PDB file of C-alpha atoms in Angstrom:
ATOM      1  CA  UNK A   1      -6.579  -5.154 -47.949  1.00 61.00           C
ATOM      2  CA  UNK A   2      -7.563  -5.190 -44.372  1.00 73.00           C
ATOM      3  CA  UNK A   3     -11.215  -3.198 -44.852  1.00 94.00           C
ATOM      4  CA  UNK A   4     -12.479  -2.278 -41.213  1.00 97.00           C
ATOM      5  CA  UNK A   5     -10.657  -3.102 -38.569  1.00 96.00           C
ATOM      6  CA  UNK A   6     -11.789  -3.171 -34.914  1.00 97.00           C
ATOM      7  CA  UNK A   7     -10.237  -3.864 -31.329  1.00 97.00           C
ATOM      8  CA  UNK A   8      -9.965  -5.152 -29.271  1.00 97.00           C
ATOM      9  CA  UNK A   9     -12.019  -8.408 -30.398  1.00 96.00           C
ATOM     10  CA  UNK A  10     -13.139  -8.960 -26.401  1.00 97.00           C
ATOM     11  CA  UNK A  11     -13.025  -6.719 -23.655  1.00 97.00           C
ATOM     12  CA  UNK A  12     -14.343  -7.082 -19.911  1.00 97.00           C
ATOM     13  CA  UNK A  13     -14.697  -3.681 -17.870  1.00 97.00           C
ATOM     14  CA  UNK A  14     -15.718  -3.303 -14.605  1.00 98.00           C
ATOM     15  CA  UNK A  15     -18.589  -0.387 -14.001  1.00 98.00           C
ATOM     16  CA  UNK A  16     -17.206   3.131 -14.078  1.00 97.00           C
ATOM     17  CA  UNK A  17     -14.215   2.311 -15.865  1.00 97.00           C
ATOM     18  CA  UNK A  18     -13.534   4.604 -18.982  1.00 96.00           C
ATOM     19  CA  UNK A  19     -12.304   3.017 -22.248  1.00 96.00           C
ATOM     20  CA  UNK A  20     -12.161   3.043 -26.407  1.00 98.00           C
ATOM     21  CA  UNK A  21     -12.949   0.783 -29.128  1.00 98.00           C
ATOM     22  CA  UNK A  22     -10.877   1.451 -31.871  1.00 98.00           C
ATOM     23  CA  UNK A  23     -12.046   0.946 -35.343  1.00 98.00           C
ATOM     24  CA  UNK A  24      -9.907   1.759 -38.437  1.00 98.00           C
ATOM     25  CA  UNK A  25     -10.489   0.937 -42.317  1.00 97.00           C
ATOM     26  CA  UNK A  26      -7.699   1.970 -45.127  1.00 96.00           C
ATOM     27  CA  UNK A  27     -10.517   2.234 -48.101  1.00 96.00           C
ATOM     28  CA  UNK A  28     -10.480   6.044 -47.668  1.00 95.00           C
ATOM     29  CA  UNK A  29     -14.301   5.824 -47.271  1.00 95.00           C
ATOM     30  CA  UNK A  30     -15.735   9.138 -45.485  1.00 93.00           C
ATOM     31  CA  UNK A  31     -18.914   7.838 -44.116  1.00 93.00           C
ATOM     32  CA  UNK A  32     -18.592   5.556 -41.093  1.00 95.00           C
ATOM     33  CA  UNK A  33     -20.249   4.176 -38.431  1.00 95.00           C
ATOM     34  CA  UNK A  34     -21.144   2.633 -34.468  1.00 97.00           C
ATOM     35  CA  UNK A  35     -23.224   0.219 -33.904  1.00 96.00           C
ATOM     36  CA  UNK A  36     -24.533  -2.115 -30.766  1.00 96.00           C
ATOM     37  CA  UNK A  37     -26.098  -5.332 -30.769  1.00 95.00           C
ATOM     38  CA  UNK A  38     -27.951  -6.951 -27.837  1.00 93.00           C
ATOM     39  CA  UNK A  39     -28.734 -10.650 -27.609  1.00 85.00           C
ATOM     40  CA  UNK A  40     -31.153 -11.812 -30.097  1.00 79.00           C
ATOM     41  CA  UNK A  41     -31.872  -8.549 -31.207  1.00 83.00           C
ATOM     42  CA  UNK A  42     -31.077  -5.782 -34.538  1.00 86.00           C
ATOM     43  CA  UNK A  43     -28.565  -2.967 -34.788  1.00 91.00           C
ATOM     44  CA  UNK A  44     -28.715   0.046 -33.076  1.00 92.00           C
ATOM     45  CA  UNK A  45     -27.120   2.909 -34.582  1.00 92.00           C
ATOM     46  CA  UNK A  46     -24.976   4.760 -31.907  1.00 95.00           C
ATOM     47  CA  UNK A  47     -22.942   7.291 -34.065  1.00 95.00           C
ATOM     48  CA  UNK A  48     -22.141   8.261 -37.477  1.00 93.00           C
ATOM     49  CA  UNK A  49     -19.552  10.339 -39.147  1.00 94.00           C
ATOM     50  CA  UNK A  50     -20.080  11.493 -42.977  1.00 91.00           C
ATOM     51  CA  UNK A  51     -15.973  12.467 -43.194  1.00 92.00           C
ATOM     52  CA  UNK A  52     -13.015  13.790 -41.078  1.00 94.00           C
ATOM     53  CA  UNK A  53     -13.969  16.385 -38.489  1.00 95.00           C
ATOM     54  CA  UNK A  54     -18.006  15.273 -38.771  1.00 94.00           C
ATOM     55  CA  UNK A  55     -19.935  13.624 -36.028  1.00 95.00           C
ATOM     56  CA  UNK A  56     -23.963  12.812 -34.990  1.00 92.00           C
ATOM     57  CA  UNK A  57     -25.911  11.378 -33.310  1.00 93.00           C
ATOM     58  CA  UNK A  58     -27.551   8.066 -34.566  1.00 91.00           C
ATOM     59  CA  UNK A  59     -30.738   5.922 -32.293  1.00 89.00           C
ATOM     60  CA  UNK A  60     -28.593   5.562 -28.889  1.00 94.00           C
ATOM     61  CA  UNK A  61     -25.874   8.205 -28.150  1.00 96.00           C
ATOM     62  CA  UNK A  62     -26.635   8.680 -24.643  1.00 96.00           C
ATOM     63  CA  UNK A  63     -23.289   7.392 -22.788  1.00 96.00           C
ATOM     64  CA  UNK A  64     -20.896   7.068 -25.517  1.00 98.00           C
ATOM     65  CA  UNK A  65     -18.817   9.630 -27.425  1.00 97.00           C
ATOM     66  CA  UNK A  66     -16.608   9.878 -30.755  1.00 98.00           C
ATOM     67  CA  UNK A  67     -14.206  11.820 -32.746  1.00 96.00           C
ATOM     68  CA  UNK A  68     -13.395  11.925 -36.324  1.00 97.00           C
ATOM     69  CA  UNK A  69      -9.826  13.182 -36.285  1.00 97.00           C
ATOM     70  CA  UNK A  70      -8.696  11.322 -39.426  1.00 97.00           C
ATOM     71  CA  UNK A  71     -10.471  10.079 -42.097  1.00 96.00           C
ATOM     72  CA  UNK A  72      -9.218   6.266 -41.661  1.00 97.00           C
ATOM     73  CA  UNK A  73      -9.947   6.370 -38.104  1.00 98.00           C
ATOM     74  CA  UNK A  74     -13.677   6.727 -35.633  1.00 98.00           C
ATOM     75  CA  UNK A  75     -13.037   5.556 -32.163  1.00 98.00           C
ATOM     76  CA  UNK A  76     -15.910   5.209 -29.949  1.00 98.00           C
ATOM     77  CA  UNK A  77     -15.052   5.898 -26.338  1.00 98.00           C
ATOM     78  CA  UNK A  78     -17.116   4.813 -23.215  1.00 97.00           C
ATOM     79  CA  UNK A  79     -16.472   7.446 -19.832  1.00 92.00           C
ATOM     80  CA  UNK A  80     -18.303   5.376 -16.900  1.00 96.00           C
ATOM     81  CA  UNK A  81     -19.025   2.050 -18.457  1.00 97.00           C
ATOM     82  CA  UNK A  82     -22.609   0.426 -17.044  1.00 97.00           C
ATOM     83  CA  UNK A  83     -23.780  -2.960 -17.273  1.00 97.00           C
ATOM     84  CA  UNK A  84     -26.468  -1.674 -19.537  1.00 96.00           C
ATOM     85  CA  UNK A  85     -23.576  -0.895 -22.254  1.00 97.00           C
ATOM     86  CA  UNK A  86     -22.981  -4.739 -22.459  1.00 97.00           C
ATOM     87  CA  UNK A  87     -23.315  -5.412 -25.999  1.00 97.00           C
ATOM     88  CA  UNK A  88     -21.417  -6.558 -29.410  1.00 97.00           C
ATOM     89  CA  UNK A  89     -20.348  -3.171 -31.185  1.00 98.00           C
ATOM     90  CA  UNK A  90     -20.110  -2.801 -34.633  1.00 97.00           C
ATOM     91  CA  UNK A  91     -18.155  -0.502 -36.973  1.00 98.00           C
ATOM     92  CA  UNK A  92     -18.962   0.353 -40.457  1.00 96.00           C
ATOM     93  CA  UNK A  93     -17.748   2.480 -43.584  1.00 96.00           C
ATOM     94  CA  UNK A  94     -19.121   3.181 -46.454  1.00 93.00           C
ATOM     95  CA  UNK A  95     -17.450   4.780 -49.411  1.00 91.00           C
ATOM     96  CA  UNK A  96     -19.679   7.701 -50.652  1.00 84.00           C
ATOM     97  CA  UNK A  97     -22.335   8.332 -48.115  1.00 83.00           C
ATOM     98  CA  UNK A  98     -25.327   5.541 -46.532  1.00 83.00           C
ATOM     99  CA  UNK A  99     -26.159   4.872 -49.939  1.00 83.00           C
ATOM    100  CA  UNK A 100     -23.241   2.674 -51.427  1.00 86.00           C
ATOM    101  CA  UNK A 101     -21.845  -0.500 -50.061  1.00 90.00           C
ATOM    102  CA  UNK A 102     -21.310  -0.593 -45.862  1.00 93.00           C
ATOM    103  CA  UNK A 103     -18.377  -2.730 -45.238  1.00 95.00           C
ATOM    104  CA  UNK A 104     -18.699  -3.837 -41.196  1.00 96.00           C
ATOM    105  CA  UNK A 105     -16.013  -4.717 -39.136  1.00 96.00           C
ATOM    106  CA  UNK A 106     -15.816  -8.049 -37.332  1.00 94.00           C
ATOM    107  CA  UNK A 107     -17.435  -6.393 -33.865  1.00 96.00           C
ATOM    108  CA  UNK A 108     -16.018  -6.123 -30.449  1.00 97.00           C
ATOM    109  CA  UNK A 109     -17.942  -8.002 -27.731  1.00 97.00           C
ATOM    110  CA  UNK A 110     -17.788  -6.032 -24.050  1.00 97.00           C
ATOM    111  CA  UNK A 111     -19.344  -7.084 -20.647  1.00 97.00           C
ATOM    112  CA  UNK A 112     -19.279  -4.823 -18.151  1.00 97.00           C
ATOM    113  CA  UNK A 113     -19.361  -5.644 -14.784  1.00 97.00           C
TER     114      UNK A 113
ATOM    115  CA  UNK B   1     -36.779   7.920 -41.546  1.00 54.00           C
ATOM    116  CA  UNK B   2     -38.894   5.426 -43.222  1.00 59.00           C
ATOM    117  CA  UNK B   3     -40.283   2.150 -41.631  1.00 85.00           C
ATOM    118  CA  UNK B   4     -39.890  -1.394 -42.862  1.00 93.00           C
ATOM    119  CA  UNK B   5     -41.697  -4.483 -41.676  1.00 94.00           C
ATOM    120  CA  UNK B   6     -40.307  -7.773 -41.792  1.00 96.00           C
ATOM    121  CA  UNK B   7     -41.413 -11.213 -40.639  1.00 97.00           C
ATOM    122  CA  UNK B   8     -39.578 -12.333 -37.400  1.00 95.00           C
ATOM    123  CA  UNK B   9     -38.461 -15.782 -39.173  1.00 97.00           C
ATOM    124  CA  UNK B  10     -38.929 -18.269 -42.004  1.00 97.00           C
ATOM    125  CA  UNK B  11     -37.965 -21.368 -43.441  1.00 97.00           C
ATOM    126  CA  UNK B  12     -36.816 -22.809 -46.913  1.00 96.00           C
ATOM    127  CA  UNK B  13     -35.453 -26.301 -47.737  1.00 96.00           C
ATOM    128  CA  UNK B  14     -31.782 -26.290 -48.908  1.00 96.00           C
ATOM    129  CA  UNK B  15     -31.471 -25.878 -52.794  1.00 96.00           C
ATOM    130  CA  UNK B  16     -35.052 -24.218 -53.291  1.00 96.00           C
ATOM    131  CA  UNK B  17     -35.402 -20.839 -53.622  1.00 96.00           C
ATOM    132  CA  UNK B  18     -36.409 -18.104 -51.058  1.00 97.00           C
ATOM    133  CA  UNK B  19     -38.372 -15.238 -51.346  1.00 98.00           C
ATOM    134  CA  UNK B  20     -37.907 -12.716 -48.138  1.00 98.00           C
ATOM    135  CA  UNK B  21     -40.878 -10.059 -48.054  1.00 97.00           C
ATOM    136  CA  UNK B  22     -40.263  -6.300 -46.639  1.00 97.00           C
ATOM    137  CA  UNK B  23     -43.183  -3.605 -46.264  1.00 96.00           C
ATOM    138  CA  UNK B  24     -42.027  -0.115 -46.554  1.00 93.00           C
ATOM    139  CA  UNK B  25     -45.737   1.625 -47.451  1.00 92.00           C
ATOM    140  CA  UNK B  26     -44.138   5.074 -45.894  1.00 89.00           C
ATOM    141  CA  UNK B  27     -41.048   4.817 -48.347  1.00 89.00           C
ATOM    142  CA  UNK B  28     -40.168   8.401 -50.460  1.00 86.00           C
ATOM    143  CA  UNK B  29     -39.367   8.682 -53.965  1.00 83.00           C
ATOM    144  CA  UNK B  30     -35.650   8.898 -53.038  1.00 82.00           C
ATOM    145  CA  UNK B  31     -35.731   6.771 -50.741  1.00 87.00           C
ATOM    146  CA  UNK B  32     -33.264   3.571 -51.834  1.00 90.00           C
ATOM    147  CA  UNK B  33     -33.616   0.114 -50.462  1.00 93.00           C
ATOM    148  CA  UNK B  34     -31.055  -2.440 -49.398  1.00 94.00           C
ATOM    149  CA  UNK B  35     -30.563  -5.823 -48.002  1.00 96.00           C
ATOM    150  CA  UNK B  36     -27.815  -6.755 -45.821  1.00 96.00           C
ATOM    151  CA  UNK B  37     -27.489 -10.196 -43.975  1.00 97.00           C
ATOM    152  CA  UNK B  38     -25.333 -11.323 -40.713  1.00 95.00           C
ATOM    153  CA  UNK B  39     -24.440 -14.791 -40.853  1.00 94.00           C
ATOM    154  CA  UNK B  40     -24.168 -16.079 -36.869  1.00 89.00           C
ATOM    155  CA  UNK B  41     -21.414 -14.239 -34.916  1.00 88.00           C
ATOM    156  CA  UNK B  42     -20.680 -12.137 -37.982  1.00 92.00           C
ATOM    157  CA  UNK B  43     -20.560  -8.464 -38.911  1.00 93.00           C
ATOM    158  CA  UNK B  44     -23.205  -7.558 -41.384  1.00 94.00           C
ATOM    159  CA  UNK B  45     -22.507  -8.096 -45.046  1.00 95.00           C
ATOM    160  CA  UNK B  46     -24.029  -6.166 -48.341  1.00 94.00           C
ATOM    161  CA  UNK B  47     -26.603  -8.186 -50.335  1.00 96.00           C
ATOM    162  CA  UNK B  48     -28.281  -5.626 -52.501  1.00 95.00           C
ATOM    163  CA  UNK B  49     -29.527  -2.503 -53.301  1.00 93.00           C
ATOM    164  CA  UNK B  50     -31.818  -0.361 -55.381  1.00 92.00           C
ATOM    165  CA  UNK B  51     -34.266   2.274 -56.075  1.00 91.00           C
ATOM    166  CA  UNK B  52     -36.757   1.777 -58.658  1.00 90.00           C
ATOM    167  CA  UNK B  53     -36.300  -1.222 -60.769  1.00 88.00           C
ATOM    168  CA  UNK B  54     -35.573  -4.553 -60.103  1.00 92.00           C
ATOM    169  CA  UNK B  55     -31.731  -5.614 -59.792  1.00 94.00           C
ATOM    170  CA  UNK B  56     -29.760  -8.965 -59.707  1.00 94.00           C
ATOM    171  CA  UNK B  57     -26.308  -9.534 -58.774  1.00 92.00           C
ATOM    172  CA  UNK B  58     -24.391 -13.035 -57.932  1.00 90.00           C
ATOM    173  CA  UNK B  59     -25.709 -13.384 -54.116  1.00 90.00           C
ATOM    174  CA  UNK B  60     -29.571 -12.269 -55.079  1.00 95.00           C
ATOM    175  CA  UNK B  61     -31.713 -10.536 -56.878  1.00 97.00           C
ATOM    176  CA  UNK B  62     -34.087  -7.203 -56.075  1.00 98.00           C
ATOM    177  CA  UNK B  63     -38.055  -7.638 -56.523  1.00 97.00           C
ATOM    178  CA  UNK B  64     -39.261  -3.728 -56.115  1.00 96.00           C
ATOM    179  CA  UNK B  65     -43.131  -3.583 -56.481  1.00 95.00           C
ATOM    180  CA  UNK B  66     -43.921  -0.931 -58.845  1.00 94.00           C
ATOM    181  CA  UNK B  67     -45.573   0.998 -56.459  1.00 94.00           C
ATOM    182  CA  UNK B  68     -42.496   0.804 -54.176  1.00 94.00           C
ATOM    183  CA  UNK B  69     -44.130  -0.359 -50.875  1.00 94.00           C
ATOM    184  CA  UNK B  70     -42.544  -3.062 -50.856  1.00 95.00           C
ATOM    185  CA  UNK B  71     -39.926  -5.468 -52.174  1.00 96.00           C
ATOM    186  CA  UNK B  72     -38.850  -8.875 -52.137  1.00 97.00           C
ATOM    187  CA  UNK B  73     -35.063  -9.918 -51.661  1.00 98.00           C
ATOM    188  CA  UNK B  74     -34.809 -13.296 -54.084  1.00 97.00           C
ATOM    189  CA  UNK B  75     -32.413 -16.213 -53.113  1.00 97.00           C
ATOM    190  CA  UNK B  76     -32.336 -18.578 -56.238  1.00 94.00           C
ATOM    191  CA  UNK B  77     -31.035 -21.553 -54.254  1.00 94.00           C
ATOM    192  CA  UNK B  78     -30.938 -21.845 -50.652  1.00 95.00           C
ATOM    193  CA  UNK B  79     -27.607 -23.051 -49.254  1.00 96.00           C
ATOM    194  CA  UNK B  80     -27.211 -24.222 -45.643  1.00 96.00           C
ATOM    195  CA  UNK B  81     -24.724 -20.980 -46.049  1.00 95.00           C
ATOM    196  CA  UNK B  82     -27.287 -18.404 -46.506  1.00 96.00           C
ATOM    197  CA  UNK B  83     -29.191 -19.177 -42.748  1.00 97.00           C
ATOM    198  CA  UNK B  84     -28.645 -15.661 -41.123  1.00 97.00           C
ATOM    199  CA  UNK B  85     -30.592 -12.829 -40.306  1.00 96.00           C
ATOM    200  CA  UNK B  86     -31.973 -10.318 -43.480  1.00 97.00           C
ATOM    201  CA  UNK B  87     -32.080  -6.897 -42.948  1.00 96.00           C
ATOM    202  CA  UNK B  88     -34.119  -4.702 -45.321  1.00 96.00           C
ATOM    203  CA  UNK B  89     -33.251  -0.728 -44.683  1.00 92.00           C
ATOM    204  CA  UNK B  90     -34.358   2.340 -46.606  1.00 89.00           C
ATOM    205  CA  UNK B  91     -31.824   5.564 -47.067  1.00 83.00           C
ATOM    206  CA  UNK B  92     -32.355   8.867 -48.734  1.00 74.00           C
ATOM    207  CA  UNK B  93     -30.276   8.777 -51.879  1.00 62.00           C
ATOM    208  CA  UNK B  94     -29.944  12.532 -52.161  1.00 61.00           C
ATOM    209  CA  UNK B  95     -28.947  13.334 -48.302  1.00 62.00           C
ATOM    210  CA  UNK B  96     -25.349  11.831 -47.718  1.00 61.00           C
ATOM    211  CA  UNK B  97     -26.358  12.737 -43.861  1.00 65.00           C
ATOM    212  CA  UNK B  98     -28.727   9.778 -43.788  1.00 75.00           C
ATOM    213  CA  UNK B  99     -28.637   7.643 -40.983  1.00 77.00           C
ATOM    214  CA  UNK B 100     -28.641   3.647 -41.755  1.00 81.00           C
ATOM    215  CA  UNK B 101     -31.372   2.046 -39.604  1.00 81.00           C
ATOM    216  CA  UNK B 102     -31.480  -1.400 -38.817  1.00 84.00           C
ATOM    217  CA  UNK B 103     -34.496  -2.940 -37.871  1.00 83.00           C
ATOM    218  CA  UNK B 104     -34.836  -6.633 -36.187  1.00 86.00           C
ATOM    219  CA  UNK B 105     -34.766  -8.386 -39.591  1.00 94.00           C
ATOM    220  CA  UNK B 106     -35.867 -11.824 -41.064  1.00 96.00           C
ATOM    221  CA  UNK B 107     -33.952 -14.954 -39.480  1.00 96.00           C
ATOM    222  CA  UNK B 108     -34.228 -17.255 -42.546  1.00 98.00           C
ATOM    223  CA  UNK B 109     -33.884 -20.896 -41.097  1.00 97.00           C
ATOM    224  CA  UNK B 110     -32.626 -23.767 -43.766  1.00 97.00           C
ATOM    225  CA  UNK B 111     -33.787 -27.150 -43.455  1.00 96.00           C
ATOM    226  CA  UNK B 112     -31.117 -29.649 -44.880  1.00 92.00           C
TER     227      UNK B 112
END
């Protein structure tokens, strides 16, 4: 059981290049989730999906968008990257909604320069 | 969405037990609570959860004041293992829309 998947593990980008974490989980949960983590500080919640063909906006959308195509798959995709987007990224799932269990994935750490 | 309040950091000595405080005096009636931890250069992981009264499982156990403004996340016995980060984060139970807020969290230091 592989739970929530993301990748690529590292990725440098160089500013106004385009690109797309990929996050995947096979525990048909519907409610999943982006997050980014700066140095030393909490999570900030970027977007969140409650099931296939669903998308909001969480704390920090501004520069990032997603899709919701599948239900076992929420890609996160950056258009111009900026050195302000350099961060870890999380993804999450939960089963049944923000209330049960979130499973993360191990994260993706970007720099972009 | 509901606030919590957490200390920045504290410290425990390996094999005692911990008591982590969060403040949530603007919490709802449906409002649940739940603790998640990051261990360093980790995702996130589930500790706990509840809503009213006070729950246990094998990683912790759930102190909810009776008033609900705050709760205390219970570590029997410290192990050099359980040095990470606690989150404490309040969700509506009713609206599946909630958002999941993380706030800066407790780093719990464990002195050998």
């Amino acid at each position: 059981n592989a739970g929530v998947t993301q990748t690529p593990k590292f990725q440098v980008l160089k500013t106004g290049q385009s690109m797309t974490l990929q996050c995947a989980q096979d525990m048909n949960h519907e409610y999943m989730s982006w997050y980014r983590q700066d140095p030393g500080m909490g999570l900030r919640l970027i977007h969140y999906s409650v099931g296939a063909g669903i998308t909001d906006q969480g704390e920090v959308p501004n520069g990032y968008n997603v899709s919701r195509s599948t239900t076992e798959d929420f890609p996160l995709r950056l258009l111009s990257a900026a050195p302000s987007q350099t961060s870890v990224y999380f993804c999450a799932s939960n089963p049944a909604g923000p209330n049960t269990e979130a499973f993360f994935g191990q994260g993706t750490r970007l720099t972009v320069v | 969405d509901a606030k919590t309040t957490q200390p920045n950091s504290m410290e425990s000595n390996e094999e005692e037990p911990v008591h982590l405080p969060c403040n949530h005096s603007t919490i709802s009636g449906t409002d649940y609570i739940h603790w998640y931890r990051q261990l360093p250069s980790q995702g996130p992981e589930y500790v706990i959860h509840g809503l009213t009264s006070n729950v246990n499982n094998r990683m912790a156990s759930l102190a909810i004041a009776e008033d609900r403004k705050s709760s205390t996340l219970i570590l029997h016995r410290a192990t050099l293992r359980d040095a990470a980060v606690y989150y404490c984060i309040l969700s509506h139970f009713l609206n599946r829309d909630d958002k999941i807020i993380f706030g800066k969290g407790t780093r719990l230091h464990i002195l050998p």
